Steps between C-alpha positions, in 0.01 A plus 500: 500500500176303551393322808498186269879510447568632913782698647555178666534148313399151660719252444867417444754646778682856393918427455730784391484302147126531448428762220162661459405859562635839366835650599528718820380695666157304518182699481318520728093402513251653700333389770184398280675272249676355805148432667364304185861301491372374855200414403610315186742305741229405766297341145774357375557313822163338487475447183844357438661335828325134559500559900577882637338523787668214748777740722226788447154565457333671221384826777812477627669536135241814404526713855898423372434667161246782666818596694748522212227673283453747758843609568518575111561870568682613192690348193730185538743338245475133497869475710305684779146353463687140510570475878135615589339233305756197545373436860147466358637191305739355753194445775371236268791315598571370131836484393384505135294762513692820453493856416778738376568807291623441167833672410720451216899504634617664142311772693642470854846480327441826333389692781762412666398304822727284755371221632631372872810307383503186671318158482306385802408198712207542730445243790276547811838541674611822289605655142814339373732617227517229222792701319547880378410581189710829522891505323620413887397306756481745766212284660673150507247221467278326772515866691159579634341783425422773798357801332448676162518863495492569877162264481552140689468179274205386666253786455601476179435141463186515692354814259629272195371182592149693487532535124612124424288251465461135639350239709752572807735729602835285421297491121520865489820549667652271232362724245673787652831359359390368193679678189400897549202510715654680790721698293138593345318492805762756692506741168090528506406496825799709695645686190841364591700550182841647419762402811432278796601573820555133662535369831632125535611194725734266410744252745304713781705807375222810410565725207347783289588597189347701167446292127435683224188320301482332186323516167254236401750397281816462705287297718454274266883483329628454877258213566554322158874506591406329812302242424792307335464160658176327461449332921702712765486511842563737753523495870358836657459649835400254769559181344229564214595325183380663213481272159510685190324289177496714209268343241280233499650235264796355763569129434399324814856296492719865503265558812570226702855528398524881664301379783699248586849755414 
């Protein structure tokens, strides 16, 4: 690996059916290769993005990289080296400037790893269930989310929200729900994989209870079963409406006709 290619890619956001690197485990680089990735990314910022420097200034953005370069101790796979750098790139407050490890799910699949099971809604009011991806709905939906793990929701969210980027923070807590990302996030940044321990509130009744994970690719068969009607709507927790549109090409008439159903 070169510092030309990176541990770390700029651009398009990492979902569980991205393909790109090697199959598991990872290797891992050392902490010299991962020094000349940073570099390479501070460049690549001014060379490439037309405007990087309004949210943060330039010294501000290389005493950020002097900091990550210096706690590069010992070797890192990109997984691990992901949530160290990710900050860098959210404090230019650009929600289409990115970073994320590239990982191929044939690869995921075969080593066997379990993604947290269910779909989420994030609000500034709380983590909502959208539905379960699991075989039962043991988490009904519009629940909010407590904890994870024995670890509240909201450090969680908070730690998250530090590797997503965007111009505001109801930007990047949309992007916690969008498709994998916090499935992702959780996995590389807390190593939560396998079975879930969750605690949840629903018709202000509290409950815990333990999920088994899922494979990138019962992920996807359970949410392609789903998505079987094109606008939905769904009234969650509180009074929040949540309307479903999945795909772009909805005739404008069909939409004022479920509007107005």
């Amino acid at each position: 690996m070169t510092s030309r290619a990176g541990v770390l890619c700029l651009g398009l956001a990492l979902l569980l059916a991205a393909a790109a690197e090697a199959a598991a485990p990872l290797p891992a680089h050392p902490p010299e290769v991962l020094r000349q990735d940073l570099e390479f990314l501070l460049r690549t910022i001014d060379e490439v993005h037309p405007d990087p420097y309004q949210a943060v200034s330039r010294e501000d953005l290389e005493a950020h990289v002097q900091r990550i370069a210096a706690g590069l101790t010992e070797p890192l796979t990109a997984v691990q080296f992901f949530p160290r750098v990710a900050p860098l790139i959210t404090s230019l407050g650009d929600g289409h400037t990115l970073v994320s490890p590239t990982l191929d799910s044939a690869a995921l699949e075969e080593a066997g790893i379990r993604f947290f099971p269910l779909d989420l809604l994030f609000t500034p009011s709380g983590a909502f269930v959208l539905r379960s991806s699991g075989p039962e709905e043991e988490v009904p939906a519009g629940a909010r989310l407590l904890s994870v793990n024995g670890t509240a929701i909201e450090e969680i969210t908070e730690t998250l929200l530090s590797l997503a980027s965007g111009e505001t923070r109801d930007l990047r807590l949309a992007k916690l729900g969008v498709d994998d990302t916090f499935k992702l996030f959780l996995w590389q940044t807390y190593g939560f994989a396998g079975t879930f321990d969750i605690e949840h509130e629903h018709d202000g009744e509290r409950a815990g209870v333990r999920l088994a994970g899922l494979l990138p690719s019962e992920i996807r068969s359970r949410r392609t079963k789903a998505a079987t009607k094109t606008l939905e709507l769904e009234t969650l927790e509180d009074g929040v409406r949540l309307l479903r549109v999945r795909h772009f090409e909805v005739d404008s008439n069909d939409f004022r006709r479920f509007l107005r159903s």
